[in-house]
Structure formats: structure tokens, C-alpha cells
Amino acid sequence: MNETLNTIMTRRSCRQYQNECIKEDELITILEAGIQAPSAMNQQLCEAFAIINKDLIDELAKAIKDVFDERGDKKPETYHCAYHAPVLVIVSGPEYDSRRVEDGSCMLENMFLAATSLNIGSCWINQLRDTQNVDEVRNILTRIGIPANHQVVGCAALGYISSQSTIKEKKKERIHIVK
Ligand SMILES: Cc1cc2nc3c(=O)[nH]c(=O)nc-3n(C[C@H](O)[C@H](O)[C@H](O)COP(=O)(O)O)c2cc1C
């Protein structure tokens, strides 16, 4: 199997990270892989905001937890939607762009694969999707630099792997070859 296929076949979501931040050149490589993704009509409207400030990631995770709690979806005190990963990349795109979910998802998958190829753990973090427009969360996104007209597509937690998640088998019956 070639290196690219091996990376695709071995990528798995990581939910336990070492505290140490990944190296800056590794982060830049992952972000550059992200922007190589295809985009509808080559518009390249989605952007990636990589947060490497632990306090800021914790503040965001706490604000998200508070929204869930207030909505009656009470989370344990230890809940941290980004699993204390040292890096959180937020991918967002303009609200008017009807293809931002597709474009942003391509960017995220490119980043997951690039991370895997560098032995860096990654996981899609989705909790901003339904909490991003609550004032307390949006204020933090604004401080991060996310434009007011952007909607978050998804996030990538990144970090050196502390413990591998269980390997989830892929359902092969989803493949159909039509002759
Ligand atoms: C749209 C989307 C949202 C996801 N949201 C989360 C999430 O919020 N937290 C999490 O731990 N994993 C999340 N995941 C990761 C999935 O749980 C994971 O991909 C799935 O269990 C298969 O495992 P694998 O990635 O190791 O193959 C998400 C994945 C996708 C594609």
C-alpha cells in the first residue's frame, strides 16, 4: 500500500492528548494541507483559525459546556468538548456561502490526514455547531478573530497522542459497485 493510502487507512479519531503543544512547523504544514482542499468554484471562502492558547481553548470549552448545561443537557464537571487538546482549529465560512459545509469539511479531512501522516492525533469537534450563536460563545469567537458573518463548520482537535482510541471497523457493505 502506498504512503497516502496507508495514511487514509490508519487515520483514527484521538480523544486523549499529551499536554505538549505540537511544533509550529507541524501546525503550519497541517493548516497548509487544509487550504489545499477543493472548494466549490474555487472560491476558497472557508478559513482556519488555529488556537494554541490553552487558556483560550479552556475558556471556549467552558462557555460551550455552560450552554449545554443551561439547555438542560447537563455535562459532568470534567467535560471538555476538545479533550484538552493543545490545539483547536476552527473552520468557518461566510453565512451567505451555501457550500461552506462541503468546503470546510474537505479542509478538515485534509488536516486530519496531514496530522495522521505526522503521527499527530486529531478529532472532529462538533459542539460549536449548535452553540456558536449564543452571545457568550460568539464573543469568544469574535476575540479569536472569526468574522461576525462566519458560521463554524467544524473544528479539529490536534495534539500528540497520549492514548489511542479504540479502532472502529468500517462497514464494508456501504461500498457498491454498479455494473
Ligand atoms: C461531522 C462529524 C462530527 C463529529 N463530532 C465529534 C465530536 O464532537 N466529538 C468527538 O469525539 N468525535 C466527533 N466526531 C468523530 C467521530 O465520532 C468518529 O469519526 C467516528 O466515531 C469514527 O471513528 P474514527 O474517526 O476513529 O474512524 C465527528 C465526526 C464527524 C464526521
PDB file of C-alpha atoms and ligand atoms in Angstrom:
ATOM      1  CA  MET A   1       0.000   0.000   0.000  1.00  0.00           C
ATOM      2  CA  ASN A   2       1.401   3.431  -0.816  1.00  0.00           C
ATOM      3  CA  GLU A   3       2.021   6.082   1.834  1.00  0.00           C
ATOM      4  CA  THR A   4      -1.089   8.114   1.020  1.00  0.00           C
ATOM      5  CA  LEU A   5      -3.400   5.107   1.223  1.00  0.00           C
ATOM      6  CA  ASN A   6      -1.719   3.968   4.412  1.00  0.00           C
ATOM      7  CA  THR A   7      -2.401   7.386   5.975  1.00  0.00           C
ATOM      8  CA  ILE A   8      -6.055   7.240   4.916  1.00  0.00           C
ATOM      9  CA  MET A   9      -6.485   3.687   6.202  1.00  0.00           C
ATOM     10  CA  THR A  10      -4.839   4.374   9.576  1.00  0.00           C
ATOM     11  CA  ARG A  11      -6.430   7.739  10.460  1.00  0.00           C
ATOM     12  CA  ARG A  12      -8.494   7.410  13.618  1.00  0.00           C
ATOM     13  CA  SER A  13     -10.030   9.991  15.945  1.00  0.00           C
ATOM     14  CA  CYS A  14      -7.919  10.665  19.025  1.00  0.00           C
ATOM     15  CA  ARG A  15      -9.510  11.694  22.328  1.00  0.00           C
ATOM     16  CA  GLN A  16      -6.526  11.642  24.693  1.00  0.00           C
ATOM     17  CA  TYR A  17      -3.718  14.085  24.066  1.00  0.00           C
ATOM     18  CA  GLN A  18      -0.393  14.942  25.626  1.00  0.00           C
ATOM     19  CA  ASN A  19      -0.225  18.458  27.142  1.00  0.00           C
ATOM     20  CA  GLU A  20       2.745  19.448  24.992  1.00  0.00           C
ATOM     21  CA  CYS A  21       1.833  21.611  22.004  1.00  0.00           C
ATOM     22  CA  ILE A  22       2.727  20.331  18.546  1.00  0.00           C
ATOM     23  CA  LYS A  23       5.652  22.034  16.834  1.00  0.00           C
ATOM     24  CA  GLU A  24       4.874  25.216  14.918  1.00  0.00           C
ATOM     25  CA  ASP A  25       6.153  23.818  11.617  1.00  0.00           C
ATOM     26  CA  GLU A  26       3.915  20.766  12.063  1.00  0.00           C
ATOM     27  CA  LEU A  27       0.910  23.011  12.708  1.00  0.00           C
ATOM     28  CA  ILE A  28       1.685  25.133   9.659  1.00  0.00           C
ATOM     29  CA  THR A  29       2.026  22.005   7.493  1.00  0.00           C
ATOM     30  CA  ILE A  30      -1.367  20.756   8.727  1.00  0.00           C
ATOM     31  CA  LEU A  31      -3.002  24.147   8.068  1.00  0.00           C
ATOM     32  CA  GLU A  32      -1.451  24.341   4.599  1.00  0.00           C
ATOM     33  CA  ALA A  33      -2.794  20.846   3.875  1.00  0.00           C
ATOM     34  CA  GLY A  34      -6.184  22.194   4.924  1.00  0.00           C
ATOM     35  CA  ILE A  35      -6.195  25.002   2.397  1.00  0.00           C
ATOM     36  CA  GLN A  36      -5.154  22.625  -0.420  1.00  0.00           C
ATOM     37  CA  ALA A  37      -8.654  21.144  -0.220  1.00  0.00           C
ATOM     38  CA  PRO A  38     -11.021  21.544  -3.133  1.00  0.00           C
ATOM     39  CA  SER A  39     -13.584  24.315  -2.856  1.00  0.00           C
ATOM     40  CA  ALA A  40     -16.768  24.910  -4.802  1.00  0.00           C
ATOM     41  CA  MET A  41     -15.969  27.023  -7.859  1.00  0.00           C
ATOM     42  CA  ASN A  42     -12.509  27.522  -6.336  1.00  0.00           C
ATOM     43  CA  GLN A  43     -13.919  30.296  -4.188  1.00  0.00           C
ATOM     44  CA  GLN A  44     -11.752  29.393  -1.148  1.00  0.00           C
ATOM     45  CA  LEU A  45     -14.075  31.168   1.260  1.00  0.00           C
ATOM     46  CA  CYS A  46     -13.596  28.977   4.344  1.00  0.00           C
ATOM     47  CA  GLU A  47     -10.872  29.939   6.798  1.00  0.00           C
ATOM     48  CA  ALA A  48      -8.993  28.102   9.552  1.00  0.00           C
ATOM     49  CA  PHE A  49      -8.319  29.663  12.964  1.00  0.00           C
ATOM     50  CA  ALA A  50      -5.769  27.655  14.954  1.00  0.00           C
ATOM     51  CA  ILE A  51      -5.886  28.348  18.685  1.00  0.00           C
ATOM     52  CA  ILE A  52      -2.696  27.372  20.504  1.00  0.00           C
ATOM     53  CA  ASN A  53      -3.535  29.232  23.713  1.00  0.00           C
ATOM     54  CA  LYS A  54      -4.627  26.633  26.291  1.00  0.00           C
ATOM     55  CA  ASP A  55      -6.470  29.191  28.424  1.00  0.00           C
ATOM     56  CA  LEU A  56      -8.471  30.357  25.412  1.00  0.00           C
ATOM     57  CA  ILE A  57      -9.389  26.776  24.400  1.00  0.00           C
ATOM     58  CA  ASP A  58     -10.430  26.072  28.008  1.00  0.00           C
ATOM     59  CA  GLU A  59     -12.488  29.281  28.123  1.00  0.00           C
ATOM     60  CA  LEU A  60     -14.275  28.300  24.901  1.00  0.00           C
ATOM     61  CA  ALA A  61     -14.874  24.733  26.109  1.00  0.00           C
ATOM     62  CA  LYS A  62     -16.302  26.091  29.390  1.00  0.00           C
ATOM     63  CA  ALA A  63     -18.619  28.508  27.551  1.00  0.00           C
ATOM     64  CA  ILE A  64     -19.851  25.601  25.382  1.00  0.00           C
ATOM     65  CA  LYS A  65     -20.413  23.423  28.459  1.00  0.00           C
ATOM     66  CA  ASP A  66     -22.391  26.246  30.101  1.00  0.00           C
ATOM     67  CA  VAL A  67     -24.682  26.446  27.044  1.00  0.00           C
ATOM     68  CA  PHE A  68     -25.354  22.698  27.183  1.00  0.00           C
ATOM     69  CA  ASP A  69     -25.990  22.908  30.947  1.00  0.00           C
ATOM     70  CA  GLU A  70     -28.368  25.859  30.518  1.00  0.00           C
ATOM     71  CA  ARG A  71     -30.251  23.937  27.837  1.00  0.00           C
ATOM     72  CA  GLY A  72     -30.785  21.087  30.287  1.00  0.00           C
ATOM     73  CA  ASP A  73     -28.169  18.849  28.664  1.00  0.00           C
ATOM     74  CA  LYS A  74     -26.099  18.742  31.869  1.00  0.00           C
ATOM     75  CA  LYS A  75     -22.495  17.702  31.344  1.00  0.00           C
ATOM     76  CA  PRO A  76     -20.142  16.387  34.061  1.00  0.00           C
ATOM     77  CA  GLU A  77     -17.821  18.957  35.688  1.00  0.00           C
ATOM     78  CA  THR A  78     -14.856  17.331  33.910  1.00  0.00           C
ATOM     79  CA  TYR A  79     -16.482  17.754  30.466  1.00  0.00           C
ATOM     80  CA  HIS A  80     -14.180  19.384  27.896  1.00  0.00           C
ATOM     81  CA  CYS A  81     -15.504  19.084  24.356  1.00  0.00           C
ATOM     82  CA  ALA A  82     -11.991  19.363  22.888  1.00  0.00           C
ATOM     83  CA  TYR A  83     -10.482  16.724  25.200  1.00  0.00           C
ATOM     84  CA  HIS A  84      -7.858  19.229  26.472  1.00  0.00           C
ATOM     85  CA  ALA A  85      -6.072  19.052  23.122  1.00  0.00           C
ATOM     86  CA  PRO A  86      -3.311  21.682  22.944  1.00  0.00           C
ATOM     87  CA  VAL A  87      -4.517  22.917  19.536  1.00  0.00           C
ATOM     88  CA  LEU A  88      -8.034  23.598  18.323  1.00  0.00           C
ATOM     89  CA  VAL A  89      -8.533  24.602  14.690  1.00  0.00           C
ATOM     90  CA  ILE A  90     -11.880  26.230  13.979  1.00  0.00           C
ATOM     91  CA  VAL A  91     -13.004  26.134  10.340  1.00  0.00           C
ATOM     92  CA  SER A  92     -15.638  28.671   9.389  1.00  0.00           C
ATOM     93  CA  GLY A  93     -17.078  30.258   6.307  1.00  0.00           C
ATOM     94  CA  PRO A  94     -19.399  33.102   5.357  1.00  0.00           C
ATOM     95  CA  GLU A  95     -23.051  32.554   6.178  1.00  0.00           C
ATOM     96  CA  TYR A  96     -24.015  33.501   2.601  1.00  0.00           C
ATOM     97  CA  ASP A  97     -21.840  30.704   1.157  1.00  0.00           C
ATOM     98  CA  SER A  98     -24.200  27.762   0.642  1.00  0.00           C
ATOM     99  CA  ARG A  99     -21.225  25.431   0.061  1.00  0.00           C
ATOM    100  CA  ARG A 100     -19.337  26.238   3.262  1.00  0.00           C
ATOM    101  CA  VAL A 101     -20.168  22.894   4.907  1.00  0.00           C
ATOM    102  CA  GLU A 102     -18.781  20.928   1.951  1.00  0.00           C
ATOM    103  CA  ASP A 103     -15.736  23.187   1.568  1.00  0.00           C
ATOM    104  CA  GLY A 104     -14.986  23.291   5.287  1.00  0.00           C
ATOM    105  CA  SER A 105     -15.379  19.534   5.650  1.00  0.00           C
ATOM    106  CA  CYS A 106     -12.858  18.956   2.858  1.00  0.00           C
ATOM    107  CA  MET A 107     -10.436  21.263   4.677  1.00  0.00           C
ATOM    108  CA  LEU A 108     -10.934  19.398   7.941  1.00  0.00           C
ATOM    109  CA  GLU A 109     -10.381  15.964   6.409  1.00  0.00           C
ATOM    110  CA  ASN A 110      -7.194  17.183   4.705  1.00  0.00           C
ATOM    111  CA  MET A 111      -5.988  18.368   8.114  1.00  0.00           C
ATOM    112  CA  PHE A 112      -6.859  15.048   9.786  1.00  0.00           C
ATOM    113  CA  LEU A 113      -4.904  13.155   7.150  1.00  0.00           C
ATOM    114  CA  ALA A 114      -1.935  15.515   7.314  1.00  0.00           C
ATOM    115  CA  ALA A 115      -1.912  15.132  11.104  1.00  0.00           C
ATOM    116  CA  THR A 116      -2.020  11.335  10.826  1.00  0.00           C
ATOM    117  CA  SER A 117       0.911  11.389   8.414  1.00  0.00           C
ATOM    118  CA  LEU A 118       2.900  13.344  11.035  1.00  0.00           C
ATOM    119  CA  ASN A 119       1.911  10.974  13.877  1.00  0.00           C
ATOM    120  CA  ILE A 120      -0.283  13.673  15.382  1.00  0.00           C
ATOM    121  CA  GLY A 121      -3.675  12.818  16.829  1.00  0.00           C
ATOM    122  CA  SER A 122      -6.802  14.563  15.596  1.00  0.00           C
ATOM    123  CA  CYS A 123     -10.541  14.572  16.095  1.00  0.00           C
ATOM    124  CA  TRP A 124     -13.517  16.433  14.635  1.00  0.00           C
ATOM    125  CA  ILE A 125     -15.069  18.521  17.410  1.00  0.00           C
ATOM    126  CA  ASN A 126     -18.659  19.448  16.623  1.00  0.00           C
ATOM    127  CA  GLN A 127     -20.006  21.202  19.705  1.00  0.00           C
ATOM    128  CA  LEU A 128     -19.597  24.717  18.282  1.00  0.00           C
ATOM    129  CA  ARG A 129     -22.090  23.945  15.534  1.00  0.00           C
ATOM    130  CA  ASP A 130     -25.097  24.364  17.816  1.00  0.00           C
ATOM    131  CA  THR A 131     -23.635  26.780  20.353  1.00  0.00           C
ATOM    132  CA  GLN A 132     -21.737  29.299  18.211  1.00  0.00           C
ATOM    133  CA  ASN A 133     -24.530  31.857  18.069  1.00  0.00           C
ATOM    134  CA  VAL A 134     -25.065  32.113  21.817  1.00  0.00           C
ATOM    135  CA  ASP A 135     -23.668  35.529  22.872  1.00  0.00           C
ATOM    136  CA  GLU A 136     -21.161  34.179  25.422  1.00  0.00           C
ATOM    137  CA  VAL A 137     -19.679  31.793  22.826  1.00  0.00           C
ATOM    138  CA  ARG A 138     -19.855  34.247  19.915  1.00  0.00           C
ATOM    139  CA  ASN A 139     -17.967  36.862  21.966  1.00  0.00           C
ATOM    140  CA  ILE A 140     -15.065  34.414  22.339  1.00  0.00           C
ATOM    141  CA  LEU A 141     -15.180  33.588  18.604  1.00  0.00           C
ATOM    142  CA  THR A 142     -15.015  37.324  17.876  1.00  0.00           C
ATOM    143  CA  ARG A 143     -11.945  37.671  20.122  1.00  0.00           C
ATOM    144  CA  ILE A 144     -10.375  34.755  18.214  1.00  0.00           C
ATOM    145  CA  GLY A 145     -10.878  36.783  15.022  1.00  0.00           C
ATOM    146  CA  ILE A 146     -13.765  34.905  13.415  1.00  0.00           C
ATOM    147  CA  PRO A 147     -15.772  37.398  11.338  1.00  0.00           C
ATOM    148  CA  ALA A 148     -19.306  38.168  12.531  1.00  0.00           C
ATOM    149  CA  ASN A 149     -20.771  36.855   9.255  1.00  0.00           C
ATOM    150  CA  HIS A 150     -18.999  33.478   9.540  1.00  0.00           C
ATOM    151  CA  GLN A 151     -20.603  30.244  10.725  1.00  0.00           C
ATOM    152  CA  VAL A 152     -18.404  27.490  12.138  1.00  0.00           C
ATOM    153  CA  VAL A 153     -18.381  24.302  10.029  1.00  0.00           C
ATOM    154  CA  GLY A 154     -16.401  22.190  12.469  1.00  0.00           C
ATOM    155  CA  CYS A 155     -13.218  22.047  14.492  1.00  0.00           C
ATOM    156  CA  ALA A 156     -10.132  19.860  14.570  1.00  0.00           C
ATOM    157  CA  ALA A 157      -8.533  18.995  17.893  1.00  0.00           C
ATOM    158  CA  LEU A 158      -4.817  18.321  17.354  1.00  0.00           C
ATOM    159  CA  GLY A 159      -2.050  17.063  19.584  1.00  0.00           C
ATOM    160  CA  TYR A 160       0.451  14.340  20.269  1.00  0.00           C
ATOM    161  CA  ILE A 161      -1.342  11.111  21.105  1.00  0.00           C
ATOM    162  CA  SER A 162      -1.456  10.084  24.758  1.00  0.00           C
ATOM    163  CA  SER A 163      -3.665   7.066  24.179  1.00  0.00           C
ATOM    164  CA  GLN A 164      -5.188   5.643  21.003  1.00  0.00           C
ATOM    165  CA  SER A 165      -8.980   5.407  20.806  1.00  0.00           C
ATOM    166  CA  THR A 166     -10.472   2.023  20.031  1.00  0.00           C
ATOM    167  CA  ILE A 167     -10.271   1.164  16.369  1.00  0.00           C
ATOM    168  CA  LYS A 168     -13.708   1.344  14.814  1.00  0.00           C
ATOM    169  CA  GLU A 169     -14.241  -1.107  11.994  1.00  0.00           C
ATOM    170  CA  LYS A 170     -15.651   0.419   8.835  1.00  0.00           C
ATOM    171  CA  LYS A 171     -18.819  -1.109   7.413  1.00  0.00           C
ATOM    172  CA  LYS A 172     -17.714  -2.575   4.097  1.00  0.00           C
ATOM    173  CA  GLU A 173     -21.285  -3.194   2.949  1.00  0.00           C
ATOM    174  CA  ARG A 174     -21.564   0.541   2.301  1.00  0.00           C
ATOM    175  CA  ILE A 175     -19.479   0.042  -0.838  1.00  0.00           C
ATOM    176  CA  HIS A 176     -21.478  -0.615  -4.000  1.00  0.00           C
ATOM    177  CA  ILE A 177     -20.030  -1.329  -7.407  1.00  0.00           C
ATOM    178  CA  VAL A 178     -22.685  -0.894 -10.039  1.00  0.00           C
ATOM    179  CA  LYS A 179     -22.093  -2.614 -13.381  1.00  0.00           C
TER     180      LYS A 179
HETATM  181  C1  LIG B   1     -19.420  15.566  11.344  1.00  0.00           C
HETATM  182  C2  LIG B   1     -18.645  14.877  12.449  1.00  0.00           C
HETATM  183  C3  LIG B   1     -18.800  15.289  13.759  1.00  0.00           C
HETATM  184  C4  LIG B   1     -18.069  14.691  14.782  1.00  0.00           C
HETATM  185  N1  LIG B   1     -18.140  15.196  16.044  1.00  0.00           N
HETATM  186  C5  LIG B   1     -17.383  14.658  17.021  1.00  0.00           C
HETATM  187  C6  LIG B   1     -17.363  15.234  18.311  1.00  0.00           C
HETATM  188  O1  LIG B   1     -17.974  16.255  18.568  1.00  0.00           O
HETATM  189  N2  LIG B   1     -16.609  14.637  19.265  1.00  0.00           N
HETATM  190  C7  LIG B   1     -15.891  13.503  19.018  1.00  0.00           C
HETATM  191  O2  LIG B   1     -15.266  12.990  19.922  1.00  0.00           O
HETATM  192  N3  LIG B   1     -15.863  12.958  17.782  1.00  0.00           N
HETATM  193  C8  LIG B   1     -16.573  13.513  16.776  1.00  0.00           C
HETATM  194  N4  LIG B   1     -16.514  13.005  15.513  1.00  0.00           N
HETATM  195  C9  LIG B   1     -15.651  11.844  15.244  1.00  0.00           C
HETATM  196  C10 LIG B   1     -16.463  10.572  15.100  1.00  0.00           C
HETATM  197  O3  LIG B   1     -17.004  10.179  16.335  1.00  0.00           O
HETATM  198  C11 LIG B   1     -15.532   9.486  14.509  1.00  0.00           C
HETATM  199  O4  LIG B   1     -15.074   9.882  13.259  1.00  0.00           O
HETATM  200  C12 LIG B   1     -16.240   8.136  14.402  1.00  0.00           C
HETATM  201  O5  LIG B   1     -16.546   7.630  15.682  1.00  0.00           O
HETATM  202  C13 LIG B   1     -15.388   7.102  13.662  1.00  0.00           C
HETATM  203  O6  LIG B   1     -14.157   6.920  14.307  1.00  0.00           O
HETATM  204  P1  LIG B   1     -12.775   7.206  13.558  1.00  0.00           P
HETATM  205  O7  LIG B   1     -12.702   8.685  13.238  1.00  0.00           O
HETATM  206  O8  LIG B   1     -11.743   6.825  14.564  1.00  0.00           O
HETATM  207  O9  LIG B   1     -12.730   6.408  12.310  1.00  0.00           O
HETATM  208  C14 LIG B   1     -17.212  13.593  14.479  1.00  0.00           C
HETATM  209  C15 LIG B   1     -17.062  13.187  13.151  1.00  0.00           C
HETATM  210  C16 LIG B   1     -17.751  13.828  12.146  1.00  0.00           C
HETATM  211  C17 LIG B   1     -17.513  13.416  10.704  1.00  0.00           C
END
